[in-house]
Amino acid sequence: MRRRYLIKRTLVALLTVWVAVTLNFALFRLAPGDAVTNVSRVPNASAETRAALREEFGLDRSHWDQYTAYLGQLAHGNLGVSFANYQPVATNLREALANTLPMVALGTAIGILLGVLIGIVAAWRRGSAVDSAGVLGSLLLYAMPTQWLGLVLVLLFAGTLPVGGMEDPFLALQDTGTWATVKDRLEHMILPAATLAFGLVAQFALITRSSMVETLGEDYVLTARAKGLPDRAIVWRHAARNALLPVTSIVAVSIGSIVGGAILVETVFSWPGIGTAMYQAVADRDYPVLQGTFLLLTLGVVVMSYLVDLLQLRLDPRIGT
Amino acid sequence: MKALRLIRRHPAATAGAALLLVFALAAALAPLLAPYPVDRRSGPADAPPSGAHLLGTDDGGVDVLSLVMHGGRVSLLVGLCAAVTAVVIGGGVGLAAGYFGRWTDSVLMAITDYFLVVPVVPLMIVVAAIWGSSVTHIVLIIGVLLWTTTARTVRAQVRSIREQVYVRRAETIGAGHLRIIARHVLPQIGALLVANTVLTIAVAIFYETALAFLGLGDPTAVSWGRMIQDAHRSSAISNGYWWTILPPGIAVTLVIFGASLLGRAIEDGTGAGLRPSRLAVRGFRVLPRGEVPPR
């Protein structure tokens, strides 16, 4: 049974990838301008470049041929050429992705850990002032638009912490050693990661709390209490471990919103990552880059939520039985 | 007296409703109440708050208080229309899936799961960038992408109503699908639909500000999202002009906060809250309250 679930889940993931790729193909054929030649509309491109692109993506052929040509080029990692800097989109995005990942990973980890912690404590002290403060504070934090929260942090910390970019451009010229570079990178990461974390703290505190409240009402918690176990053991060893199961599945669902938050955060802090690439692509109407980022983000989310599901399958023997 | 009791019993719901009401009134009456027009300058550029301009002026010398009041018109309207769109789609999908079950359910829930995974913001960005951004487009883009949670909660609720004895009996004595849905199912999910609309308003306004911030808002309409974007672009932040950035953000935050409070309160009343175990997309055996185990 579990094997069947695993196979089904894998098929669904593959189907989702296929839908995403196809959607990506279809959406951009609807783009304004000469839809058929959009991919080759690189401004100021030489006649040879244009001809080469036409050949690569089969733009003089039928939609179906174009679709298969697109799939073929994708399989080879070819995402087209940026309108803005005439570089291959894949090269642009590889660098951007490498910049994005550490910052988003840091913010997500902090956000989830802190949120789960607050949620557990709030549920444990249900009905108390701590609980009300946790819930209301989370709701208030949850209500703040990500980009606005980022801007407010800039307003508050401008001068004490770096508020833009990923590194101090002058540091590289001074040759101050590895340690200074690492410290500089981390300092630049604090505010963007914090902004991202704040939104997640709220979300995960609320979810963990209600999951925990549900779990604390279970019979085995009552049994544990009847055995005379100390509160701490009941909460952390018995209840929290089970309450966290649904929370992992929420992680899978919220990866999409983390990506959305990352785009906004990067735009606020001019972080040279995927989000800024997307923002710039929108501003420049650079369709190949826009298409590439969209595809990359969608695939990333699908793969991540597939992995979280596998993790869950491992954690919870009830799934798929 | 009755109203007083209601307020005492549901302080969160009352506070949420009051917040929404205040902002809705301010927006609706903006043409009458706003101290200055928003299409021309009424003072020096970037002036801090003073007696003449309670919230100061922006980089174009336009009164910020008036902008916040007028901006609420677009933001709240987009939020409401997008939420209604989303709830109509989500309610329809959830109703059909929960009521008819079998393959209808499988297909609709597969689609729902797909939309639940897809990263919404990038998709909105792409569609808005290709399609062009007017207020109508923004409403449709947000509405069409935000129906999944409604579909899932409504489906769960309809499934449990479907199994009630009186529905079975009505079916046995020959009541048609339309009659059962209209007479027995819809009245019971009404409150749930209202709760979802209110909660979706919060999310829709959140996304409206996000799209506007990324330069994809309607260029002709003043909204709270636009104001935040303007403050960002005009380097008001680096100059420390806090009065151009705080008011629109606080307005958005309070409206979303109010909608969350009210929506959650109504949802709790229906007993069909979006419990974590219900949001769990795949094969959870921990059954949410009121859901019938599949046979």
GROMACS .gro file of C-alpha atoms in nm, chain A residues 5 9 16 19-20 23 27-28 30-32 135-136 139-140 142-148 151-152 154-155 206-207 210-211 214 245-246 249-250 252-253 256-257 259-260 263-264 267-268 278-279 282 285 287 290 294 297-298 301-302 305 309 312 316 318-321, chain B residues 114 116-123 125-131 203 206-207 209-210 213-216 225 228-229 232-233 236-237 240-242 245-250 252-254 256-257 260-261 264 274-277 279-289:
model
  128
    5TYR     CA    1   0.117   0.568  -0.245
    9ARG     CA    2   0.283   1.060  -0.546
   16THR     CA    3   0.273   1.862  -1.215
   19VAL     CA    4   0.171   2.086  -1.657
   20ALA     CA    5   0.410   2.358  -1.538
   23LEU     CA    6   0.175   2.618  -1.903
   27LEU     CA    7   0.148   3.147  -2.138
   28PHE     CA    8   0.430   3.308  -2.325
   30LEU     CA    9   0.006   3.474  -2.550
   31ALA     CA   10   0.255   3.751  -2.481
   32PRO     CA   11   0.196   4.071  -2.677
  135VAL     CA   12  -0.211   3.457   1.876
  136LEU     CA   13  -0.280   3.830   1.841
  139LEU     CA   14  -0.216   3.761   1.343
  140LEU     CA   15  -0.082   4.116   1.341
  142TYR     CA   16   0.074   3.787   0.945
  143ALA     CA   17  -0.126   4.093   0.836
  144MET     CA   18   0.181   4.298   0.748
  145PRO     CA   19   0.268   4.302   0.379
  146THR     CA   20   0.615   4.147   0.340
  147GLN     CA   21   0.757   4.432   0.137
  148TRP     CA   22   0.627   4.690   0.383
  151LEU     CA   23   1.087   4.876   0.425
  152VAL     CA   24   1.008   4.949   0.789
  154VAL     CA   25   1.518   4.948   0.652
  155LEU     CA   26   1.380   5.265   0.808
  206LEU     CA   27  -0.086   2.974   1.438
  207ILE     CA   28  -0.077   2.635   1.267
  210SER     CA   29  -0.406   2.468   1.666
  211SER     CA   30  -0.244   2.135   1.585
  214GLU     CA   31  -0.594   1.925   1.904
  245LEU     CA   32   0.326   1.590   1.181
  246PRO     CA   33   0.057   1.804   1.019
  249SER     CA   34   0.270   1.895   0.552
  250ILE     CA   35   0.207   2.266   0.590
  252ALA     CA   36   0.508   2.152   0.175
  253VAL     CA   37   0.212   2.378   0.108
  256GLY     CA   38   0.503   2.841  -0.270
  257SER     CA   39   0.436   3.137  -0.043
  259VAL     CA   40   0.902   3.184  -0.286
  260GLY     CA   41   0.655   3.472  -0.319
  263ILE     CA   42   1.067   3.781  -0.448
  264LEU     CA   43   0.934   4.074  -0.247
  267THR     CA   44   1.321   4.351  -0.439
  268VAL     CA   45   1.323   4.556  -0.119
  278MET     CA   46   1.214   3.836  -1.196
  279TYR     CA   47   1.147   4.195  -1.089
  282VAL     CA   48   0.908   4.245  -1.545
  285ARG     CA   49   0.963   4.310  -2.029
  287TYR     CA   50   1.021   3.760  -2.151
  290LEU     CA   51   1.063   3.593  -1.693
  294PHE     CA   52   0.887   3.119  -1.354
  297LEU     CA   53   1.053   2.860  -0.929
  298THR     CA   54   0.765   2.630  -1.016
  301VAL     CA   55   0.841   2.428  -0.545
  302VAL     CA   56   0.717   2.102  -0.695
  305SER     CA   57   0.704   1.966  -0.177
  309ASP     CA   58   0.606   1.443   0.126
  312GLN     CA   59   0.643   1.268   0.585
  316ASP     CA   60   0.428   0.894   0.976
  318ARG     CA   61  -0.017   0.597   0.893
  319ILE     CA   62   0.022   0.771   0.557
  320GLY     CA   63  -0.061   0.560   0.257
  321THR     CA   64  -0.183   0.261   0.455
  435TYR     CA   65  -0.222   2.138  -0.832
  437LEU     CA   66  -0.228   2.449  -0.395
  438VAL     CA   67   0.130   2.363  -0.489
  439VAL     CA   68   0.190   2.613  -0.768
  440PRO     CA   69   0.375   2.924  -0.644
  441VAL     CA   70   0.104   3.189  -0.661
  442VAL     CA   71   0.311   3.508  -0.667
  443PRO     CA   72   0.532   3.415  -0.964
  444LEU     CA   73   0.225   3.298  -1.155
  446ILE     CA   74   0.352   3.819  -1.190
  447VAL     CA   75   0.376   3.632  -1.517
  448VAL     CA   76   0.007   3.662  -1.600
  449ALA     CA   77  -0.006   4.031  -1.504
  450ALA     CA   78   0.310   4.104  -1.703
  451ILE     CA   79   0.176   3.935  -2.015
  452TRP     CA   80  -0.186   4.037  -1.985
  524VAL     CA   81  -0.520   3.749   0.137
  527PHE     CA   82  -0.204   4.124   0.061
  528TYR     CA   83  -0.147   4.017  -0.300
  530THR     CA   84  -0.006   4.531  -0.250
  531ALA     CA   85   0.252   4.275  -0.363
  534PHE     CA   86   0.493   4.686  -0.532
  535LEU     CA   87   0.642   4.488  -0.820
  536GLY     CA   88   0.519   4.753  -1.062
  537LEU     CA   89   0.223   4.546  -1.181
  546GLY     CA   90   0.005   4.900  -0.259
  549ILE     CA   91   0.412   5.167  -0.065
  550GLN     CA   92   0.573   5.127  -0.405
  553HIS     CA   93   1.012   5.278  -0.210
  554ARG     CA   94   1.085   5.426  -0.553
  557ALA     CA   95   1.164   5.829   0.080
  558ILE     CA   96   1.299   5.546   0.295
  561GLY     CA   97   1.379   5.889   0.653
  562TYR     CA   98   1.040   6.024   0.539
  563TRP     CA   99   0.855   5.776   0.760
  566ILE     CA  100   0.557   5.469   0.424
  567LEU     CA  101   0.391   5.403   0.761
  568PRO     CA  102   0.028   5.513   0.693
  569PRO     CA  103  -0.049   5.294   0.387
  570GLY     CA  104   0.122   4.992   0.545
  571ILE     CA  105  -0.061   5.038   0.875
  573VAL     CA  106  -0.323   4.741   0.501
  574THR     CA  107  -0.212   4.568   0.820
  575LEU     CA  108  -0.518   4.676   1.019
  577ILE     CA  109  -0.601   4.234   0.701
  578PHE     CA  110  -0.586   4.196   1.080
  581SER     CA  111  -0.858   3.769   0.992
  582LEU     CA  112  -1.017   3.828   1.333
  585ARG     CA  113  -1.171   3.327   1.209
  595LEU     CA  114  -0.934   2.503   0.856
  596ARG     CA  115  -0.768   2.263   1.093
  597PRO     CA  116  -0.414   2.158   1.010
  598SER     CA  117  -0.528   1.803   0.958
  600LEU     CA  118  -0.524   2.134   0.513
  601ALA     CA  119  -0.302   1.829   0.491
  602VAL     CA  120  -0.333   1.751   0.129
  603ARG     CA  121  -0.245   1.392   0.102
  604GLY     CA  122  -0.383   1.084   0.268
  605PHE     CA  123  -0.407   1.192   0.627
  606ARG     CA  124  -0.590   0.950   0.850
  607VAL     CA  125  -0.641   1.201   1.130
  608LEU     CA  126  -0.993   1.299   1.045
  609PRO     CA  127  -1.100   1.658   1.096
  610ARG     CA  128  -1.405   1.729   1.304
   0.00000   0.00000   0.00000
